Short mmCIF file of C-alpha atoms and ligand atoms in Angstrom, two decimals:
data_model
loop_
_atom_site.label_atom_id
_atom_site.label_comp_id
_atom_site.label_asym_id
_atom_site.label_seq_id
_atom_site.Cartn_x
_atom_site.Cartn_y
_atom_site.Cartn_z
CA MET M 1120 111.74 137.92 64.02
CA THR M 1121 109.84 140.35 66.22
CA THR M 1122 107.40 141.92 63.73
CA ILE M 1123 103.78 140.79 63.95
CA TYR M 1124 103.75 139.64 60.35
CA PRO M 1125 107.21 138.26 59.59
CA PRO M 1126 108.01 138.04 55.87
CA GLU M 1127 108.21 134.60 54.28
CA PRO M 1128 111.41 132.87 55.45
CA PHE M 1129 111.88 131.40 51.96
CA ARG M 1130 111.98 132.53 48.36
CA ILE M 1131 110.11 130.97 45.44
CA LYS M 1132 111.94 128.65 43.05
CA VAL M 1133 109.04 126.89 41.29
CA THR M 1134 105.66 128.44 40.43
CA GLU M 1135 102.20 127.12 39.55
CA SER M 1136 99.84 129.33 37.50
CA ILE M 1137 96.34 130.16 38.75
CA ARG M 1138 93.60 132.06 36.89
CA LEU M 1139 90.32 133.79 37.66
CA ILE M 1140 87.57 132.64 35.27
CA SER M 1141 84.73 135.03 34.30
CA PRO M 1142 81.72 135.67 36.58
CA GLU M 1143 79.48 133.80 34.07
CA ALA M 1144 81.81 130.78 34.07
CA ARG M 1145 81.86 130.80 37.88
CA GLU M 1146 78.04 130.81 37.96
CA ALA M 1147 77.90 127.87 35.55
CA ALA M 1148 80.53 125.99 37.57
CA LEU M 1149 78.49 126.49 40.75
CA ARG M 1150 75.32 125.15 39.11
CA GLU M 1151 77.13 122.11 37.74
CA ALA M 1152 78.68 121.41 41.18
CA GLY M 1153 75.28 121.39 42.89
CA TYR M 1154 76.52 124.41 44.89
CA ASN M 1155 78.96 122.13 46.70
CA LEU M 1156 82.44 123.64 46.38
CA PHE M 1157 84.03 120.20 46.84
CA ALA M 1158 82.62 119.35 43.39
CA LEU M 1159 84.30 122.25 41.54
CA LYS M 1160 87.22 121.69 39.20
CA ALA M 1161 90.39 122.98 40.88
CA GLU M 1162 91.35 124.81 37.67
CA ASP M 1163 88.20 126.94 38.04
CA ILE M 1164 89.37 128.21 41.42
CA PHE M 1165 91.60 131.27 41.78
CA ILE M 1166 92.57 130.98 45.46
CA ASP M 1167 91.89 127.65 47.10
CA LEU M 1168 91.39 127.83 50.86
CA LEU M 1169 89.35 124.63 51.07
CA THR M 1170 91.91 123.03 53.31
CA ASP M 1171 95.47 123.25 54.55
CA SER M 1172 95.63 119.45 54.30
CA GLY M 1173 98.23 118.18 51.86
CA THR M 1174 98.07 121.48 49.93
CA GLY M 1175 101.30 123.03 51.20
CA ALA M 1176 104.48 123.58 49.20
CA MET M 1177 107.29 121.14 49.87
CA SER M 1178 110.82 122.48 50.26
CA GLN M 1179 113.84 121.75 48.08
CA GLU M 1180 115.07 119.46 50.88
CA GLN M 1181 111.84 117.47 50.74
CA TRP M 1182 112.00 117.16 46.96
CA ALA M 1183 115.60 116.00 47.29
CA ALA M 1184 114.47 113.45 49.90
CA ILE M 1185 111.86 112.17 47.43
CA MET M 1186 114.71 111.15 45.13
CA ARG M 1187 116.28 109.14 47.97
CA GLY M 1188 113.06 107.14 48.49
CA ASP M 1189 113.75 103.44 48.99
CA GLU M 1190 110.85 101.46 47.50
CA SER M 1191 111.74 98.13 49.13
CA TYR M 1192 108.55 96.37 50.22
CA ALA M 1193 109.80 95.71 53.76
CA GLY M 1194 112.36 97.41 55.98
CA ALA M 1195 113.20 100.21 53.53
CA ARG M 1196 115.86 102.80 54.46
CA SER M 1197 113.08 105.42 54.05
CA PHE M 1198 111.14 103.78 56.89
CA HIS M 1199 114.16 103.85 59.18
CA ARG M 1200 114.81 107.53 58.43
CA LEU M 1201 111.16 108.26 59.30
CA LYS M 1202 111.38 106.10 62.41
CA ALA M 1203 114.36 108.10 63.67
CA ALA M 1204 112.46 111.39 63.20
CA VAL M 1205 109.26 110.07 64.80
CA GLU M 1206 111.14 108.71 67.82
CA ASP M 1207 113.15 111.91 68.20
CA ILE M 1208 110.14 114.25 68.04
CA PHE M 1209 107.28 112.27 69.60
CA GLY M 1210 109.02 109.72 71.81
CA PHE M 1211 106.39 106.95 71.66
CA LYS M 1212 107.62 103.34 71.74
CA TYR M 1213 105.87 102.10 68.58
CA PHE M 1214 104.51 103.64 65.41
CA VAL M 1215 103.18 102.81 61.97
CA PRO M 1216 102.88 105.10 58.97
CA THR M 1217 99.39 105.37 57.44
CA HIS M 1218 98.24 106.94 54.21
CA GLN M 1219 96.38 109.74 56.05
CA GLY M 1220 95.18 110.74 59.49
CA ARG M 1221 91.80 109.07 59.02
CA ALA M 1222 93.47 105.72 58.33
CA ALA M 1223 95.14 105.99 61.74
CA GLU M 1224 91.73 106.84 63.26
CA ASN M 1225 90.07 103.94 61.47
CA ILE M 1226 92.66 101.45 62.70
CA LEU M 1227 92.57 102.77 66.25
CA SER M 1228 88.75 102.69 66.28
CA ALA M 1229 88.70 99.19 64.77
CA CYS M 1230 91.03 97.97 67.54
CA LEU M 1231 89.41 99.72 70.49
CA VAL M 1232 85.81 100.95 69.97
CA LYS M 1233 82.86 98.64 70.68
CA PRO M 1234 79.24 99.59 69.84
CA GLY M 1235 77.70 101.93 72.43
CA GLN M 1236 81.05 103.08 73.83
CA SER M 1237 81.97 106.76 74.15
CA VAL M 1238 85.14 108.58 73.17
CA PRO M 1239 85.49 112.02 74.78
CA SER M 1240 87.68 114.79 73.38
CA ASN M 1241 87.89 118.56 73.55
CA MET M 1242 86.42 118.39 70.03
CA HIS M 1243 86.69 115.62 67.47
CA PHE M 1244 87.46 116.51 63.89
CA ASP M 1245 84.89 115.29 61.34
CA THR M 1246 86.82 112.19 60.23
CA THR M 1247 87.55 111.19 63.82
CA ASP M 1248 83.90 111.70 64.72
CA ALA M 1249 82.82 109.59 61.74
CA ASN M 1250 85.35 106.80 62.33
CA ILE M 1251 84.16 106.41 65.92
CA ARG M 1252 80.50 106.45 64.81
CA ALA M 1253 81.26 103.93 62.04
CA ARG M 1254 82.24 101.43 64.80
CA GLY M 1255 79.01 102.16 66.71
CA GLY M 1256 80.78 104.48 69.13
CA ARG M 1257 79.72 107.86 70.44
CA PRO M 1258 82.15 110.74 70.03
CA THR M 1259 81.65 113.39 72.72
CA ASN M 1260 82.96 116.97 72.72
CA LEU M 1261 83.83 118.55 76.08
CA VAL M 1262 85.67 121.74 75.12
CA ILE M 1263 85.47 124.77 77.47
CA ASP M 1264 82.38 126.99 77.02
CA GLU M 1265 84.57 129.92 75.92
CA ALA M 1266 85.16 128.03 72.64
CA PHE M 1267 81.59 128.77 71.59
CA ASP M 1268 81.84 132.52 72.12
CA PRO M 1269 83.44 133.88 68.94
CA THR M 1270 84.40 137.17 70.62
CA ASN M 1271 86.01 135.70 73.74
CA SER M 1272 89.79 136.04 73.41
CA HIS M 1273 90.80 133.27 75.85
CA PRO M 1274 94.38 132.34 74.81
CA PHE M 1275 93.68 128.58 74.86
CA LYS M 1276 90.16 128.17 73.55
CA GLY M 1277 90.89 124.58 72.56
CA ASP M 1278 91.15 123.55 76.23
CA MET M 1279 89.17 120.59 77.52
CA ASP M 1280 86.66 121.43 80.27
CA ILE M 1281 88.21 119.27 82.99
CA ASP M 1282 85.10 119.37 85.22
CA LYS M 1283 82.90 118.27 82.31
CA LEU M 1284 85.38 115.49 81.51
CA ARG M 1285 85.34 114.17 85.06
CA ALA M 1286 81.52 114.37 85.23
CA PHE M 1287 81.23 112.63 81.85
CA ILE M 1288 83.48 109.75 82.91
CA GLU M 1289 81.56 109.37 86.21
CA LYS M 1290 78.23 109.29 84.35
CA THR M 1291 79.36 107.03 81.48
CA GLY M 1292 81.64 104.71 83.46
CA ALA M 1293 85.30 104.25 82.59
CA ALA M 1294 84.55 100.73 81.29
CA ASN M 1295 82.48 102.31 78.49
CA ILE M 1296 85.31 104.61 77.41
CA PRO M 1297 87.94 102.67 75.40
CA PHE M 1298 90.16 105.77 75.05
CA GLY M 1299 90.00 109.53 75.40
CA MET M 1300 91.43 112.21 73.12
CA VAL M 1301 92.48 115.83 72.89
CA THR M 1302 92.81 117.48 69.46
CA VAL M 1303 95.73 119.95 69.07
CA THR M 1304 94.98 122.52 67.75
CA ASN M 1305 91.21 122.27 67.86
CA ASN M 1306 90.44 122.33 64.12
CA ALA M 1307 86.64 122.03 64.36
CA GLY M 1308 86.60 124.82 66.97
CA GLY M 1309 88.63 127.37 65.03
CA GLY M 1310 92.22 126.10 65.08
CA GLN M 1311 92.48 127.08 68.74
CA PRO M 1312 95.36 125.81 70.86
CA VAL M 1313 95.29 123.72 74.02
CA SER M 1314 97.57 124.76 76.90
CA MET M 1315 100.19 122.48 78.40
CA GLU M 1316 98.51 122.93 81.76
CA ASN M 1317 95.22 121.69 80.33
CA LEU M 1318 96.86 118.74 78.56
CA LYS M 1319 98.43 117.74 81.87
CA ALA M 1320 95.08 118.00 83.65
CA ALA M 1321 93.25 115.99 80.95
CA ALA M 1322 95.97 113.30 81.01
CA GLU M 1323 95.73 113.11 84.79
CA VAL M 1324 91.95 112.62 84.75
CA TYR M 1325 92.08 110.00 81.98
CA HIS M 1326 94.83 108.10 83.80
CA GLU M 1327 93.09 108.34 87.17
CA TYR M 1328 90.27 106.30 85.59
CA GLY M 1329 92.63 103.99 83.69
CA ILE M 1330 91.57 105.40 80.29
CA PRO M 1331 94.28 105.50 77.58
CA PHE M 1332 94.92 109.04 76.35
CA PHE M 1333 95.48 109.77 72.65
CA ILE M 1334 96.42 113.09 71.10
CA ASP M 1335 95.09 114.01 67.65
CA ALA M 1336 98.37 115.67 66.66
CA ALA M 1337 97.55 117.03 63.18
CA ARG M 1338 98.68 120.57 64.12
CA TYR M 1339 100.83 119.88 67.17
CA ALA M 1340 103.67 122.18 66.02
CA GLU M 1341 101.37 125.19 65.65
CA ASN M 1342 99.88 124.32 69.05
CA CYS M 1343 103.36 124.13 70.61
CA PHE M 1344 104.30 127.52 69.12
CA PHE M 1345 101.15 129.06 70.64
CA ILE M 1346 102.18 127.53 73.99
CA LYS M 1347 105.62 129.13 73.64
CA GLN M 1348 104.03 132.51 72.81
CA ARG M 1349 101.18 132.49 75.31
CA GLU M 1350 101.76 130.15 78.25
CA PRO M 1351 103.65 131.62 81.21
CA GLY M 1352 106.86 129.70 81.89
CA CYS M 1353 107.11 128.17 78.39
CA GLU M 1354 108.67 131.12 76.55
CA HIS M 1355 112.23 129.84 77.00
CA GLN M 1356 111.54 126.29 75.84
CA SER M 1357 112.09 125.35 72.22
CA VAL M 1358 109.03 124.24 70.26
CA LYS M 1359 110.56 120.79 70.05
CA GLU M 1360 111.01 120.60 73.81
CA ILE M 1361 107.39 121.64 74.27
CA ALA M 1362 106.35 118.92 71.82
CA ARG M 1363 108.33 116.26 73.71
CA GLU M 1364 106.67 117.31 76.94
CA MET M 1365 103.21 117.24 75.32
CA PHE M 1366 103.57 113.72 73.94
CA SER M 1367 105.13 112.39 77.15
CA LEU M 1368 101.68 112.92 78.70
CA ALA M 1369 99.89 110.60 76.26
CA ASP M 1370 99.65 106.87 75.55
CA GLY M 1371 99.56 107.39 71.81
CA MET M 1372 98.62 109.70 68.97
CA THR M 1373 97.00 109.83 65.58
CA MET M 1374 98.31 112.36 63.09
CA SER M 1375 97.48 113.63 59.66
CA ALA M 1376 100.97 114.38 58.35
CA LYS M 1377 99.32 116.49 55.63
CA LYS M 1378 99.16 119.34 58.13
CA ASP M 1379 102.19 120.17 60.29
CA ALA M 1380 104.53 117.69 58.58
CA ILE M 1381 104.03 119.67 55.32
CA VAL M 1382 103.64 116.68 53.00
CA ASN M 1383 101.00 116.04 50.35
CA ILE M 1384 100.05 112.63 51.75
CA GLY M 1385 100.73 110.65 54.92
CA GLY M 1386 99.78 109.95 58.50
CA LEU M 1387 101.07 108.41 61.71
CA LEU M 1388 99.72 106.19 64.46
CA CYS M 1389 101.89 105.96 67.58
CA VAL M 1390 101.34 103.93 70.78
CA ASN M 1391 103.24 102.81 73.87
CA ASP M 1392 101.23 99.61 74.51
CA GLU M 1393 102.92 96.62 72.86
CA ASN M 1394 99.79 94.49 72.81
CA LEU M 1395 97.78 97.22 71.10
CA PHE M 1396 100.65 97.72 68.64
CA GLN M 1397 100.39 94.05 67.60
CA ARG M 1398 96.67 94.46 66.87
CA ILE M 1399 97.31 97.72 65.03
CA LYS M 1400 99.86 96.00 62.78
CA ASN M 1401 97.36 93.28 61.90
CA GLU M 1402 94.66 95.84 61.02
CA LEU M 1403 97.23 97.86 59.09
CA ILE M 1404 98.30 94.88 56.99
CA LEU M 1405 94.64 94.18 56.20
CA ARG M 1406 93.74 97.73 55.19
CA GLU M 1407 96.84 99.83 54.47
CA GLY M 1408 99.96 97.78 53.86
CA PHE M 1409 103.02 96.25 55.49
CA PRO M 1410 103.98 98.05 58.74
CA THR M 1411 107.14 99.63 57.30
CA TYR M 1412 105.23 101.54 54.59
CA GLY M 1413 101.58 101.66 55.72
CA GLY M 1414 99.96 102.68 52.43
CA LEU M 1415 102.70 105.12 51.42
CA ALA M 1416 105.55 104.95 48.91
CA GLY M 1417 109.10 104.97 50.25
CA ARG M 1418 109.56 108.46 48.79
CA ASP M 1419 106.55 109.70 50.81
CA LEU M 1420 108.15 108.41 54.01
CA ASP M 1421 111.32 110.34 53.24
CA ALA M 1422 109.48 113.60 52.46
CA LEU M 1423 107.65 113.14 55.77
CA ALA M 1424 110.85 112.54 57.74
CA VAL M 1425 112.20 115.91 56.49
CA GLY M 1426 108.86 117.75 56.74
CA LEU M 1427 108.42 116.85 60.41
CA TYR M 1428 111.50 118.95 61.24
CA GLU M 1429 110.60 121.81 58.88
CA GLY M 1430 107.18 122.04 60.55
CA LEU M 1431 108.92 122.63 63.89
CA ASP M 1432 111.19 125.42 62.59
CA GLU M 1433 110.44 128.51 64.66
CA ALA M 1434 111.09 131.08 61.89
CA TYR M 1435 108.62 129.14 59.73
CA LEU M 1436 106.06 128.96 62.54
CA ALA M 1437 106.33 132.71 63.25
CA TYR M 1438 105.66 133.48 59.57
CA ARG M 1439 102.91 130.83 59.38
CA LEU M 1440 100.88 132.09 62.34
CA GLY M 1441 101.64 135.70 61.31
CA GLN M 1442 100.11 135.16 57.86
CA THR M 1443 96.90 133.81 59.37
CA ALA M 1444 96.76 136.73 61.80
CA TYR M 1445 97.32 139.16 58.90
CA LEU M 1446 94.33 137.84 56.93
CA ALA M 1447 92.12 138.00 60.02
CA ALA M 1448 93.19 141.59 60.73
CA ARG M 1449 92.43 142.63 57.14
CA LEU M 1450 88.99 140.97 57.30
CA ASN M 1451 88.18 142.59 60.65
CA GLU M 1452 89.15 145.98 59.14
CA VAL M 1453 86.42 145.58 56.50
CA GLY M 1454 83.85 144.57 59.13
CA ILE M 1455 83.96 140.78 58.72
CA PRO M 1456 83.77 139.07 62.14
CA THR M 1457 86.17 136.19 62.70
CA ILE M 1458 86.70 133.87 65.63
CA GLN M 1459 88.94 135.56 68.21
CA PRO M 1460 91.74 135.03 68.83
CA THR M 1461 92.83 133.93 65.34
CA GLY M 1462 93.73 130.24 65.19
CA GLY M 1463 96.76 128.63 63.63
CA HIS M 1464 95.93 127.24 60.23
CA GLY M 1465 93.08 129.35 59.09
CA VAL M 1466 90.65 132.17 59.64
CA TYR M 1467 87.18 131.16 60.75
CA VAL M 1468 84.60 133.64 59.54
CA ASN M 1469 81.46 133.92 61.64
CA ALA M 1470 78.94 133.32 58.85
CA GLY M 1471 76.01 133.22 61.28
CA ALA M 1472 76.74 136.84 62.24
CA ILE M 1473 77.13 138.02 58.62
CA LEU M 1474 73.92 136.28 57.43
CA PRO M 1475 71.70 136.39 60.55
CA HIS M 1476 68.55 136.15 58.42
CA ILE M 1477 69.40 132.56 57.31
CA PRO M 1478 68.45 129.87 59.91
CA ASN M 1479 70.74 126.85 60.64
CA ARG M 1480 68.57 124.48 58.64
CA GLU M 1481 69.17 126.63 55.53
CA PHE M 1482 72.96 126.51 55.97
CA PRO M 1483 74.18 130.13 56.34
CA ALA M 1484 77.88 129.18 56.20
CA GLN M 1485 77.32 127.20 53.01
CA ALA M 1486 75.57 130.27 51.55
CA LEU M 1487 78.60 132.43 52.42
CA ALA M 1488 80.99 129.86 50.91
CA VAL M 1489 79.05 129.96 47.61
CA GLU M 1490 79.03 133.78 47.67
CA LEU M 1491 82.82 133.95 48.16
CA TYR M 1492 83.41 131.78 45.10
CA ARG M 1493 80.88 133.81 43.12
CA GLU M 1494 82.62 137.06 44.07
CA GLY M 1495 86.31 136.22 43.88
CA GLY M 1496 86.80 132.65 42.69
CA ILE M 1497 87.89 131.83 46.25
CA ARG M 1498 87.07 128.47 47.83
CA GLY M 1499 86.58 128.16 51.60
CA VAL M 1500 84.82 125.37 53.48
CA GLU M 1501 81.62 125.28 55.50
CA ILE M 1502 82.05 124.21 59.12
CA GLY M 1503 78.49 124.41 60.32
CA SER M 1504 75.24 122.54 59.94
CA VAL M 1505 76.13 120.81 56.67
CA MET M 1506 79.17 119.25 58.35
CA PHE M 1507 77.99 118.77 61.92
CA ALA M 1508 74.18 118.69 62.33
CA TYR M 1509 73.05 115.11 63.11
CA PRO M 1510 70.01 113.28 64.47
CA ASP M 1511 70.29 111.97 68.06
CA PRO M 1512 70.64 108.13 67.90
CA ASP M 1513 68.02 107.73 70.69
CA THR M 1514 65.46 110.46 69.96
CA GLY M 1515 65.94 111.26 66.27
CA ILE M 1516 65.86 114.98 67.09
CA TRP M 1517 68.33 117.07 65.03
CA HIS M 1518 71.19 118.77 66.85
CA TYR M 1519 72.70 121.86 65.27
CA PRO M 1520 76.24 123.09 66.02
CA ARG M 1521 76.51 126.22 68.10
CA LEU M 1522 78.46 128.15 65.45
CA GLU M 1523 78.02 128.50 61.69
CA LEU M 1524 81.52 129.07 60.35
CA LEU M 1525 83.24 129.51 56.99
CA ARG M 1526 86.82 128.32 57.31
CA LEU M 1527 89.52 129.91 55.17
CA ALA M 1528 92.33 127.40 55.59
CA ILE M 1529 95.76 128.66 54.59
CA PRO M 1530 97.94 126.15 52.74
CA ARG M 1531 101.51 126.16 54.08
CA ARG M 1532 104.14 128.23 52.20
CA THR M 1533 101.77 128.56 49.20
CA TYR M 1534 100.09 132.00 48.95
CA THR M 1535 101.54 135.48 49.45
CA GLN M 1536 100.39 138.56 51.31
CA SER M 1537 98.82 140.10 48.18
CA HIS M 1538 96.62 137.00 47.89
CA MET M 1539 95.47 137.70 51.46
CA ASP M 1540 94.66 141.32 50.49
CA TYR M 1541 92.61 140.14 47.50
CA ILE M 1542 90.59 137.82 49.79
CA ALA M 1543 89.79 140.69 52.17
CA ASP M 1544 88.71 142.91 49.25
CA SER M 1545 86.33 140.18 48.01
CA PHE M 1546 84.73 139.90 51.45
CA ALA M 1547 84.25 143.67 51.58
CA LYS M 1548 82.15 143.44 48.40
CA ILE M 1549 80.03 140.57 49.76
CA LYS M 1550 79.40 142.51 52.95
CA GLY M 1551 77.69 145.24 50.94
CA ARG M 1552 75.04 142.82 49.63
CA ALA M 1553 74.78 140.37 52.57
CA GLY M 1554 71.07 141.12 53.16
CA SER M 1555 70.10 139.67 49.78
CA VAL M 1556 72.02 136.34 50.12
CA ARG M 1557 69.66 133.35 50.46
CA GLY M 1558 69.97 129.91 52.07
CA TYR M 1559 70.20 126.41 50.56
CA LYS M 1560 68.51 123.03 50.83
CA PHE M 1561 69.86 119.53 50.18
CA THR M 1562 68.88 117.77 46.98
CA TYR M 1563 71.14 114.84 47.98
CA ALA M 1564 72.90 114.02 51.27
CA PRO M 1565 74.67 110.81 52.37
CA GLU M 1566 74.46 109.68 56.00
CA LEU M 1567 78.08 110.21 57.09
CA LEU M 1568 80.51 112.99 56.11
CA ARG M 1569 77.77 114.70 54.13
CA HIS M 1570 79.71 117.81 53.21
CA PHE M 1571 81.98 115.97 50.76
CA THR M 1572 79.30 114.78 48.34
CA ALA M 1573 76.00 116.57 49.17
CA ARG M 1574 74.22 118.58 46.47
CA PHE M 1575 72.21 121.74 47.07
CA GLU M 1576 69.64 124.02 45.54
CA PRO M 1577 69.28 127.73 46.37
CA LEU M 1578 66.06 128.64 48.23
C1 PLP X 2838 92.89 116.53 58.82
C2 PLP X 2838 92.59 116.07 60.17
C3 PLP X 2838 92.30 114.74 60.43
C4 PLP X 2838 92.18 113.69 59.34
O1 PLP X 2838 93.33 113.55 58.59
P1 PLP X 2838 93.33 113.15 57.02
O2 PLP X 2838 94.78 113.14 56.70
O3 PLP X 2838 92.59 114.21 56.28
O4 PLP X 2838 92.69 111.85 56.89
C5 PLP X 2838 92.08 114.39 61.75
N1 PLP X 2838 92.11 115.28 62.74
C6 PLP X 2838 92.38 116.59 62.53
C7 PLP X 2838 92.41 117.54 63.66
C8 PLP X 2838 92.62 117.03 61.24
O5 PLP X 2838 92.83 118.32 61.02
#
């Protein structure tokens, strides 16, 4: 496939109806939801771009695998099929399945993070950030400065700033850093990839200081395909070979299988350290389940074992990244600025630039998210001050993120090109009335992971 936007490398065998409710019904739904799109009924949404997590379409091979699920409590055949796939693709010595990525993060944090300790990364995703904080730890983001410039087209904007990492470790002390991470691709920073060169450099610095290195691998396959496309010297490697090389640099990984393993539920936690693995198993038994099923059904393990390979298929990856690029190009055509270059799993709309009259504390990206539902019945997700503003634990002063983004996450193998066109047309209409869109204030907000359950009122 050499076209920029390769056609879907599949045809559709099963369909699910969607409908656009009336503008009045959308307005009522918004009011009832407290203007938080997480609180809408899914049936009231026409195109749902809230997340690409667990929302993809499974293949006929995955559905067939579901029927082969072995529901034995311990040592099921399903577990061993998954184990073979995990060992083949990732190459770590030990692994446990978990029910989601955050369960892997919780268990890892429970085993390793002590209060006051820091965990650096290029950029932590929200659940990783919260799981480290929940153990009294301090997540720290050290991505390159280019990541914060939405117009800079650096090919690997997810890269860790290696100088900042070294300086941070020197200042903090390696003893206060139980492990370090890199997130591939950088979800919170726009789905931007990390280069192999940068992963090698980050691994080298972590290991120089004796700090275990974990990869947050939710979208590793998309990241590896970007490496193949963009990194000199990698174009002749297969995506799987690139993946093997990537994971050979690390001491372990956490993964939400709901992303690049194209399943509706599941996660993985992999490590090389036998001692740590023992502690992980004990935590897992306490919180998730026996180590050969980890909170999943046997059938889920089988769907995951198949999905891991489908997520690495290069015809699929070319179509997948092409669809995201297509939506971004259509939006840019109608004057909607998006983070450049376009990331893997979604288009990140620069809401701050579209609604410059709304200050951070009045949540411009939330305002744009509400407007998109109002206009087209489309659900995106705020990645801005609702999700990431927090008070400093020492000073109490509020920190606001540097970008106010509306993420349009694209579920895998789920929507077609004409859906993408409809989304761009809806944005064009919003653009015409952007000056009159107003901000929001909280009427309720919990302390951690506020975006899921907060309620708002228009200003
Ligand atoms: C989704 C995601 C997680 C959390 O995984 P869940 O399966 O939603 O619990 C962690 N890190 C990244 C980068 C993610 O995208």
